Amino acid sequence: MSSKSNLKINIKKIDAIIVVVLIIIAGLVLIKAGYIFPFQEDTFEPEPDDEIKPTPPPPPTPPESITMGYMRAVSPEDEGVHFDKINICREWWYFSAVFDENSDLNGWVVSISFNHMARGDLIGTSKPDLLVITLHGPNGEEYGGMINKERGLGIIKQPTLKANSPGVNIRYEDSWAEGQSPEWHVHVEDNEIDNNHDIIIDLTYFAPFEPVWTIGDKAFEISSSNLASYIFTGCKVNGKVIIDNQEYLVNGTGHHEHSWSPNMVSRGLINGWDWSHIILENGWNIYYANYYPVPQFVSSLSSKINPYGSLILTTDEGNTITILDNINPEITKSNDEIFPFVKIPLEIDVNAKAGLSQPLLSTYNIEFNINIKSENSYDKIWKFPTYVGMSVGRSSVSGTIGWTDNDGYHELELNGIGTQWNMRALL
């Protein structure tokens, strides 16, 4: 190879080295000037506000009642029909719900009930089969109502309300409910109930936990008992509501109750009741029921006479329950007299404590005080010769609960929405 060729190669190498050196120098100058930055592995330096904070302890919950397994067991036979027995004259299946923020009808409540009434409950009507379908909104919206129809003698005429066993299997014309614990489906159509609107409701109820017997229990083979009642509370509810062809998707928390009673429990023994299912803002559920045996016209103190009342609280959709059966209600506001000396309550103060059936719970000194205030309701009055008044609707609830445990004294404020059903009879 000639010397000229070698010289050219060496010059090219020198030029390449010079170019590389110039690039490095330029890069260092740019870095120094802050135009470019050397590669650094990403690191996260938490800001003071981003520092992990300790999880706050859960809010305190009241002590729970001790219940035996048989007190929370329901069979398909229990869920089925009982009025087909000659000594049982009254039976109802009740479904209610409060719709939540995930619904098109946030804050609305629904009440549905299939009632096989005793023939003497609605004297003079000859129509003891009762259906209740009501919807009430937070701004005074009201749809539905109730209707009672004839009960045939089977061969001559079929009854309006029909029921079978096992499980829930009931039908009232185009309305029906069916299923077995833990899930039921309810479909109702108002037909003649609301002459101003067309209503169709389709809801699925799912009970996450076992029921509670409010009257009787499985220890006494309640499925063959003549007097019994159980509730599923904290049910998950979803489905749709159609009002005048407008469809609304709904979700919420619901309640399912099933009760039956014998011929000996006549209207003369039960002259009224106050009933409520409540969903609190903190997710707790409350069931409240109280029955009155003395007509209001006999004594103005009838609201304080409590032959059988119960208040059941659950903080976790029904897994644990707190039973307070020392109930002292005070009716603080009523509507106009529906009959002489007979009024439907508009506002009730309820004080509840642990009773004799819960001796261990009494050691916690639980004090429960709530105000149940009717906001809007559907009222039905049967006048002469029946003299019965009913009110079904939406209520607001406020109050407190307090108790003492190893951590000291606790008191919590309670606020929520409820469904309510009040009944009063003159005799």
Short mmCIF file of C-alpha atoms in Angstrom, two decimals:
data_model
loop_
_atom_site.label_atom_id
_atom_site.label_comp_id
_atom_site.label_asym_id
_atom_site.label_seq_id
_atom_site.Cartn_x
_atom_site.Cartn_y
_atom_site.Cartn_z
CA MET A 1 0.00 0.00 0.00
CA SER A 2 1.35 3.42 -0.90
CA SER A 3 2.28 6.06 1.64
CA LYS A 4 -0.44 8.30 0.25
CA SER A 5 -3.11 5.73 0.99
CA ASN A 6 -1.86 5.26 4.55
CA LEU A 7 -1.90 9.00 5.06
CA LYS A 8 -5.52 9.25 3.92
CA ILE A 9 -6.60 6.48 6.33
CA ASN A 10 -4.82 8.13 9.24
CA ILE A 11 -6.44 11.48 8.44
CA LYS A 12 -9.92 9.84 8.41
CA LYS A 13 -9.23 8.24 11.82
CA ILE A 14 -8.10 11.57 13.24
CA ASP A 15 -11.21 13.25 11.80
CA ALA A 16 -13.45 10.61 13.41
CA ILE A 17 -11.73 11.03 16.76
CA ILE A 18 -12.06 14.80 16.54
CA VAL A 19 -15.78 14.49 15.73
CA VAL A 20 -16.37 12.16 18.70
CA VAL A 21 -14.45 14.48 21.03
CA LEU A 22 -16.41 17.46 19.78
CA ILE A 23 -19.73 15.62 20.36
CA ILE A 24 -18.68 14.70 23.90
CA ILE A 25 -17.55 18.25 24.63
CA ALA A 26 -20.80 19.64 23.20
CA GLY A 27 -22.82 17.22 25.29
CA LEU A 28 -20.97 18.23 28.45
CA VAL A 29 -21.51 21.89 27.63
CA LEU A 30 -25.26 21.35 27.10
CA ILE A 31 -25.55 19.37 30.35
CA LYS A 32 -23.63 22.07 32.17
CA ALA A 33 -25.91 24.70 30.70
CA GLY A 34 -28.99 22.72 31.76
CA TYR A 35 -30.36 22.08 28.26
CA ILE A 36 -30.23 18.32 28.65
CA PHE A 37 -30.08 16.06 31.69
CA PRO A 38 -28.10 12.89 32.30
CA PHE A 39 -30.18 9.66 32.51
CA GLN A 40 -31.36 8.92 36.02
CA GLU A 41 -33.42 6.01 37.27
CA ASP A 42 -36.94 7.11 38.22
CA THR A 43 -37.37 7.48 41.95
CA PHE A 44 -40.50 8.53 43.90
CA GLU A 45 -40.06 10.91 46.73
CA PRO A 46 -43.42 11.15 48.54
CA GLU A 47 -44.64 14.60 49.31
CA PRO A 48 -45.66 15.18 52.91
CA ASP A 49 -49.35 14.83 51.92
CA ASP A 50 -48.63 11.55 50.10
CA GLU A 51 -47.12 9.80 53.11
CA ILE A 52 -48.94 6.63 54.13
CA LYS A 53 -51.28 7.41 56.97
CA PRO A 54 -52.52 4.82 59.46
CA THR A 55 -55.98 3.42 58.76
CA PRO A 56 -58.46 4.88 61.23
CA PRO A 57 -60.13 2.33 63.48
CA PRO A 58 -63.66 1.28 62.49
CA PRO A 59 -66.50 3.05 64.28
CA PRO A 60 -67.77 1.27 67.37
CA THR A 61 -70.73 -1.08 67.01
CA PRO A 62 -73.17 -2.03 69.75
CA PRO A 63 -72.94 -5.48 71.35
CA GLU A 64 -74.87 -8.25 69.66
CA SER A 65 -77.48 -10.59 71.06
CA ILE A 66 -76.76 -14.25 71.62
CA THR A 67 -79.10 -16.29 69.43
CA MET A 68 -79.37 -20.04 69.10
CA GLY A 69 -79.14 -21.58 65.66
CA TYR A 70 -82.78 -22.63 65.60
CA MET A 71 -83.81 -18.99 66.07
CA ARG A 72 -82.29 -18.21 62.68
CA ALA A 73 -83.37 -21.15 60.57
CA VAL A 74 -86.22 -21.13 58.04
CA SER A 75 -87.28 -24.10 55.92
CA PRO A 76 -89.09 -24.08 52.55
CA GLU A 77 -92.20 -25.24 54.43
CA ASP A 78 -91.96 -22.20 56.71
CA GLU A 79 -91.86 -19.95 53.67
CA GLY A 80 -94.89 -21.55 52.10
CA VAL A 81 -98.63 -21.23 52.71
CA HIS A 82 -100.22 -21.76 56.14
CA PHE A 83 -103.73 -20.35 55.69
CA ASP A 84 -104.74 -23.61 54.04
CA LYS A 85 -104.99 -25.00 57.59
CA ILE A 86 -108.44 -24.62 59.10
CA ASN A 87 -107.17 -22.99 62.30
CA ILE A 88 -105.10 -20.26 60.56
CA CYS A 89 -107.06 -17.31 59.23
CA ARG A 90 -104.48 -14.63 58.53
CA GLU A 91 -101.18 -14.61 56.64
CA TRP A 92 -99.05 -12.06 54.82
CA TRP A 93 -95.86 -11.87 52.78
CA TYR A 94 -94.25 -8.43 52.86
CA PHE A 95 -91.43 -6.92 50.76
CA SER A 96 -90.04 -3.40 51.16
CA ALA A 97 -86.92 -1.53 50.01
CA VAL A 98 -85.12 1.80 50.12
CA PHE A 99 -83.44 2.64 46.80
CA ASP A 100 -79.90 4.06 46.97
CA GLU A 101 -77.68 6.44 44.99
CA ASN A 102 -76.98 3.76 42.39
CA SER A 103 -80.63 3.92 41.34
CA ASP A 104 -82.61 6.08 38.99
CA LEU A 105 -84.97 6.53 41.96
CA ASN A 106 -82.49 7.47 44.67
CA GLY A 107 -84.18 7.93 48.05
CA TRP A 108 -87.47 6.35 47.01
CA VAL A 109 -89.12 3.56 48.99
CA VAL A 110 -91.33 0.70 47.86
CA SER A 111 -93.78 -1.41 49.86
CA ILE A 112 -95.40 -4.58 48.51
CA SER A 113 -97.60 -6.93 50.51
CA PHE A 114 -99.75 -9.96 49.72
CA ASN A 115 -102.29 -10.30 52.55
CA HIS A 116 -104.70 -13.13 53.27
CA MET A 117 -106.81 -11.30 55.86
CA ALA A 118 -109.23 -12.93 58.29
CA ARG A 119 -112.80 -12.47 57.10
CA GLY A 120 -113.58 -10.43 60.17
CA ASP A 121 -110.67 -8.01 59.65
CA LEU A 122 -112.59 -6.00 57.05
CA ILE A 123 -116.11 -6.44 58.36
CA GLY A 124 -118.88 -5.85 55.86
CA THR A 125 -116.69 -5.85 52.75
CA SER A 126 -116.63 -9.60 51.96
CA LYS A 127 -113.27 -8.79 50.35
CA PRO A 128 -110.48 -10.01 52.65
CA ASP A 129 -107.75 -10.60 50.00
CA LEU A 130 -105.51 -7.52 50.14
CA LEU A 131 -102.71 -6.33 47.84
CA VAL A 132 -100.46 -3.36 48.64
CA ILE A 133 -98.22 -1.65 46.05
CA THR A 134 -96.84 1.78 46.96
CA LEU A 135 -93.96 3.98 45.78
CA HIS A 136 -92.95 7.15 47.62
CA GLY A 137 -90.22 9.63 46.70
CA PRO A 138 -88.22 12.15 48.74
CA ASN A 139 -90.05 15.13 47.24
CA GLY A 140 -93.59 14.00 47.93
CA GLU A 141 -93.96 11.69 44.93
CA GLU A 142 -96.63 9.05 45.46
CA TYR A 143 -97.79 6.15 43.30
CA GLY A 144 -99.87 3.05 43.90
CA GLY A 145 -102.05 2.16 46.86
CA MET A 146 -103.95 -0.90 48.05
CA ILE A 147 -106.98 -2.91 47.03
CA ASN A 148 -109.00 -5.69 48.65
CA LYS A 149 -111.03 -8.20 46.69
CA GLU A 150 -113.35 -11.15 47.17
CA ARG A 151 -112.32 -14.55 48.34
CA GLY A 152 -114.31 -17.30 46.75
CA LEU A 153 -115.12 -20.72 48.15
CA GLY A 154 -112.91 -22.62 45.73
CA ILE A 155 -115.53 -24.59 43.79
CA ILE A 156 -117.93 -21.69 43.31
CA LYS A 157 -115.28 -19.02 42.85
CA GLN A 158 -111.51 -19.03 43.09
CA PRO A 159 -109.89 -16.74 45.68
CA THR A 160 -108.10 -13.64 44.43
CA LEU A 161 -105.00 -14.42 46.51
CA LYS A 162 -103.52 -17.87 45.92
CA ALA A 163 -100.51 -19.45 47.59
CA ASN A 164 -98.69 -22.80 47.60
CA SER A 165 -95.76 -24.57 49.22
CA PRO A 166 -92.86 -25.11 49.49
CA GLY A 167 -91.15 -21.73 49.38
CA VAL A 168 -92.77 -18.42 48.54
CA ASN A 169 -95.29 -19.03 45.77
CA ILE A 170 -98.09 -16.47 45.83
CA ARG A 171 -100.22 -14.78 43.19
CA TYR A 172 -102.73 -11.95 43.21
CA GLU A 173 -104.12 -11.60 39.67
CA ASP A 174 -101.17 -10.28 37.58
CA SER A 175 -98.91 -9.81 40.61
CA TRP A 176 -96.81 -12.57 42.13
CA ALA A 177 -93.78 -13.48 44.22
CA GLU A 178 -91.79 -16.69 44.22
CA GLY A 179 -88.53 -18.15 45.45
CA GLN A 180 -86.81 -19.72 48.43
CA SER A 181 -84.24 -18.39 50.84
CA PRO A 182 -81.94 -16.71 50.07
CA GLU A 183 -83.49 -15.33 46.85
CA TRP A 184 -86.95 -14.27 45.72
CA HIS A 185 -88.42 -12.49 42.72
CA VAL A 186 -91.33 -10.08 43.04
CA HIS A 187 -93.42 -8.87 40.10
CA VAL A 188 -96.39 -6.57 40.67
CA GLU A 189 -98.78 -4.63 38.43
CA ASP A 190 -101.10 -2.05 39.91
CA ASN A 191 -104.04 -2.64 37.53
CA GLU A 192 -106.96 -1.01 39.40
CA ILE A 193 -104.94 0.18 42.39
CA ASP A 194 -103.79 3.51 40.91
CA ASN A 195 -106.32 4.94 38.49
CA ASN A 196 -104.00 7.79 37.51
CA HIS A 197 -100.86 5.82 36.69
CA ASP A 198 -99.64 2.52 35.29
CA ILE A 199 -97.08 0.81 37.52
CA ILE A 200 -95.03 -2.35 36.98
CA ILE A 201 -92.34 -3.38 39.45
CA ASP A 202 -89.81 -6.21 38.99
CA LEU A 203 -87.42 -6.78 41.90
CA THR A 204 -85.01 -9.51 42.96
CA TYR A 205 -84.32 -9.89 46.68
CA PHE A 206 -81.20 -11.62 48.00
CA ALA A 207 -80.67 -12.20 51.72
CA PRO A 208 -76.95 -12.41 52.61
CA PHE A 209 -77.68 -13.95 56.01
CA GLU A 210 -80.20 -16.03 57.91
CA PRO A 211 -83.56 -14.65 59.09
CA VAL A 212 -84.71 -13.86 62.62
CA TRP A 213 -87.88 -15.23 64.21
CA THR A 214 -89.70 -12.29 65.81
CA ILE A 215 -92.50 -14.54 67.08
CA GLY A 216 -91.66 -18.13 67.90
CA ASP A 217 -88.64 -20.12 66.77
CA LYS A 218 -87.73 -23.49 65.29
CA ALA A 219 -87.31 -25.04 68.73
CA PHE A 220 -91.09 -25.28 68.82
CA GLU A 221 -91.50 -26.56 65.25
CA ILE A 222 -92.78 -23.20 64.14
CA SER A 223 -93.70 -24.42 60.66
CA SER A 224 -96.68 -26.17 62.26
CA SER A 225 -97.33 -23.41 64.78
CA ASN A 226 -100.46 -21.28 64.54
CA LEU A 227 -98.72 -18.00 65.42
CA ALA A 228 -95.36 -17.03 63.94
CA SER A 229 -93.37 -14.35 62.17
CA TYR A 230 -89.86 -14.09 60.79
CA ILE A 231 -87.89 -11.41 58.94
CA PHE A 232 -85.02 -11.27 56.46
CA THR A 233 -83.39 -7.87 56.84
CA GLY A 234 -80.51 -6.27 54.96
CA CYS A 235 -81.56 -7.86 51.65
CA LYS A 236 -79.81 -6.75 48.47
CA VAL A 237 -82.45 -5.53 46.03
CA ASN A 238 -82.17 -4.78 42.32
CA GLY A 239 -84.51 -4.59 39.35
CA LYS A 240 -86.67 -2.06 37.59
CA VAL A 241 -89.69 0.15 38.16
CA ILE A 242 -91.90 1.22 35.26
CA ILE A 243 -94.13 4.24 35.82
CA ASP A 244 -96.36 5.29 32.91
CA ASN A 245 -94.08 3.44 30.42
CA GLN A 246 -90.94 5.15 31.78
CA GLU A 247 -88.40 2.58 33.01
CA TYR A 248 -86.15 3.19 36.04
CA LEU A 249 -83.33 0.87 37.12
CA VAL A 250 -83.10 0.50 40.88
CA ASN A 251 -80.80 -0.91 43.57
CA GLY A 252 -81.10 -0.76 47.30
CA THR A 253 -81.57 -2.49 50.63
CA GLY A 254 -84.72 -4.39 51.42
CA HIS A 255 -86.71 -6.33 53.95
CA HIS A 256 -88.84 -9.47 53.66
CA GLU A 257 -91.29 -10.56 56.33
CA HIS A 258 -93.70 -13.50 56.60
CA SER A 259 -96.33 -13.81 59.33
CA TRP A 260 -99.40 -15.91 60.12
CA SER A 261 -101.86 -16.11 63.00
CA PRO A 262 -104.79 -18.27 64.17
CA ASN A 263 -108.51 -17.64 64.43
CA MET A 264 -108.19 -16.90 68.14
CA VAL A 265 -106.15 -13.74 67.33
CA SER A 266 -109.16 -11.71 66.29
CA ARG A 267 -109.40 -8.05 65.41
CA GLY A 268 -110.69 -7.52 68.92
CA LEU A 269 -107.30 -8.56 70.29
CA ILE A 270 -105.19 -6.49 67.88
CA ASN A 271 -106.61 -3.01 67.37
CA GLY A 272 -103.57 -1.54 65.69
CA TRP A 273 -99.92 -1.78 64.85
CA ASP A 274 -96.96 0.42 63.99
CA TRP A 275 -94.32 -1.14 61.75
CA SER A 276 -91.15 0.24 60.17
CA HIS A 277 -88.07 -0.96 58.27
CA ILE A 278 -85.27 1.61 58.38
CA ILE A 279 -81.98 2.03 56.48
CA LEU A 280 -79.53 4.32 58.27
CA GLU A 281 -76.93 6.46 56.51
CA ASN A 282 -74.14 4.32 58.02
CA GLY A 283 -75.59 1.17 56.44
CA TRP A 284 -77.26 -0.24 59.56
CA ASN A 285 -80.76 -1.75 59.37
CA ILE A 286 -83.55 -1.37 61.93
CA TYR A 287 -86.77 -3.35 62.21
CA TYR A 288 -89.41 -1.92 64.54
CA ALA A 289 -92.87 -3.34 65.26
CA ASN A 290 -95.40 -2.70 68.00
CA TYR A 291 -98.95 -3.99 68.46
CA TYR A 292 -101.83 -2.45 70.42
CA PRO A 293 -104.58 -4.59 71.96
CA VAL A 294 -106.65 -1.75 73.43
CA PRO A 295 -108.70 0.53 71.14
CA GLN A 296 -107.68 4.17 71.35
CA PHE A 297 -111.17 5.25 72.31
CA VAL A 298 -110.94 3.08 75.47
CA SER A 299 -107.82 4.72 76.78
CA SER A 300 -105.59 7.56 75.66
CA LEU A 301 -102.70 5.55 77.10
CA SER A 302 -103.09 2.78 74.53
CA SER A 303 -99.93 3.93 72.75
CA LYS A 304 -97.92 3.02 75.85
CA ILE A 305 -99.35 -0.45 76.29
CA ASN A 306 -96.93 -2.88 74.71
CA PRO A 307 -98.00 -6.53 74.83
CA TYR A 308 -95.60 -7.40 72.08
CA GLY A 309 -93.04 -5.15 70.50
CA SER A 310 -89.59 -5.63 69.09
CA LEU A 311 -86.72 -3.60 67.74
CA ILE A 312 -83.94 -5.42 65.92
CA LEU A 313 -80.74 -3.69 64.85
CA THR A 314 -78.11 -5.10 62.51
CA THR A 315 -74.86 -3.36 61.62
CA ASP A 316 -73.77 -5.82 58.91
CA GLU A 317 -76.76 -6.71 56.70
CA GLY A 318 -78.13 -9.25 59.16
CA ASN A 319 -75.13 -11.37 60.18
CA THR A 320 -75.11 -10.03 63.73
CA ILE A 321 -78.23 -8.72 65.44
CA THR A 322 -79.04 -6.71 68.54
CA ILE A 323 -82.52 -7.44 69.91
CA LEU A 324 -84.13 -4.79 72.10
CA ASP A 325 -87.51 -5.98 73.33
CA ASN A 326 -88.15 -3.48 76.12
CA ILE A 327 -90.00 -1.03 73.87
CA ASN A 328 -91.62 2.23 74.98
CA PRO A 329 -93.17 4.14 72.08
CA GLU A 330 -94.78 7.54 72.42
CA ILE A 331 -96.99 8.90 69.67
CA THR A 332 -96.18 12.61 69.60
CA LYS A 333 -98.15 13.65 66.52
CA SER A 334 -101.23 12.21 64.80
CA ASN A 335 -103.44 13.06 61.87
CA ASP A 336 -107.07 14.09 62.19
CA GLU A 337 -109.38 11.53 63.68
CA ILE A 338 -110.24 8.87 61.10
CA PHE A 339 -113.03 7.63 63.35
CA PRO A 340 -114.21 9.04 66.68
CA PHE A 341 -111.16 9.04 69.01
CA VAL A 342 -109.05 7.05 66.52
CA LYS A 343 -105.97 8.59 64.87
CA ILE A 344 -103.12 7.39 62.65
CA PRO A 345 -99.68 8.38 64.06
CA LEU A 346 -97.55 10.82 62.09
CA GLU A 347 -94.60 10.90 64.48
CA ILE A 348 -93.42 8.33 67.02
CA ASP A 349 -90.62 8.54 69.57
CA VAL A 350 -89.29 5.07 70.33
CA ASN A 351 -87.18 4.27 73.38
CA ALA A 352 -85.78 0.74 73.44
CA LYS A 353 -83.60 -1.25 75.83
CA ALA A 354 -82.59 -4.85 76.30
CA GLY A 355 -85.40 -6.80 77.95
CA LEU A 356 -85.74 -9.96 79.98
CA SER A 357 -85.02 -12.15 76.98
CA GLN A 358 -81.52 -10.65 76.69
CA PRO A 359 -80.02 -10.64 80.24
CA LEU A 360 -76.40 -10.49 79.03
CA LEU A 361 -77.17 -7.61 76.69
CA SER A 362 -78.66 -5.68 79.61
CA THR A 363 -75.21 -5.40 81.21
CA TYR A 364 -74.17 -2.99 78.44
CA ASN A 365 -76.90 -0.49 79.39
CA ILE A 366 -77.95 0.04 75.79
CA GLU A 367 -80.22 3.05 75.32
CA PHE A 368 -81.83 3.48 71.92
CA ASN A 369 -83.90 6.55 71.03
CA ILE A 370 -85.26 7.34 67.58
CA ASN A 371 -87.91 9.59 66.09
CA ILE A 372 -89.89 8.09 63.18
CA LYS A 373 -91.56 10.88 61.21
CA SER A 374 -93.99 10.17 58.40
CA GLU A 375 -93.13 12.24 55.32
CA ASN A 376 -95.64 11.07 52.72
CA SER A 377 -97.97 8.12 52.75
CA TYR A 378 -100.90 6.43 51.08
CA ASP A 379 -103.88 6.33 53.43
CA LYS A 380 -106.77 3.90 53.10
CA ILE A 381 -109.89 4.12 55.28
CA TRP A 382 -112.71 1.59 55.36
CA LYS A 383 -115.68 3.30 57.00
CA PHE A 384 -118.97 1.84 58.23
CA PRO A 385 -119.23 -0.97 59.11
CA THR A 386 -115.52 -1.86 58.81
CA TYR A 387 -113.86 1.00 60.68
CA VAL A 388 -110.24 0.25 59.77
CA GLY A 389 -107.58 2.74 58.69
CA MET A 390 -104.15 2.01 57.20
CA SER A 391 -101.22 4.20 56.23
CA VAL A 392 -98.23 3.01 54.16
CA GLY A 393 -95.37 5.26 53.12
CA ARG A 394 -91.97 6.85 53.55
CA SER A 395 -90.52 8.16 56.81
CA SER A 396 -87.41 9.97 57.98
CA VAL A 397 -85.61 8.73 61.08
CA SER A 398 -83.24 10.42 63.51
CA GLY A 399 -81.97 9.65 66.99
CA THR A 400 -79.12 8.20 69.04
CA ILE A 401 -77.85 4.94 70.45
CA GLY A 402 -75.58 4.67 73.48
CA TRP A 403 -73.94 1.81 75.39
CA THR A 404 -71.08 1.03 77.74
CA ASP A 405 -68.41 -1.63 77.15
CA ASN A 406 -64.75 -2.24 78.07
CA ASP A 407 -63.72 0.81 76.02
CA GLY A 408 -66.05 3.12 77.93
CA TYR A 409 -69.27 4.84 76.91
CA HIS A 410 -70.23 5.24 73.25
CA GLU A 411 -72.97 7.36 71.74
CA LEU A 412 -73.70 7.59 68.03
CA GLU A 413 -76.13 9.72 66.05
CA LEU A 414 -78.54 7.89 63.78
CA ASN A 415 -80.17 9.20 60.60
CA GLY A 416 -81.95 7.37 57.84
CA ILE A 417 -84.98 6.60 55.69
CA GLY A 418 -87.68 4.07 56.41
CA THR A 419 -90.79 2.41 55.10
CA GLN A 420 -93.71 2.40 57.50
CA TRP A 421 -97.11 0.77 57.89
CA ASN A 422 -99.63 1.86 60.52
CA MET A 423 -103.04 0.34 61.17
CA ARG A 424 -105.84 1.34 63.53
CA ALA A 425 -109.27 -0.19 64.08
CA LEU A 426 -112.21 1.23 65.99
CA LEU A 427 -113.08 -2.14 67.57
#
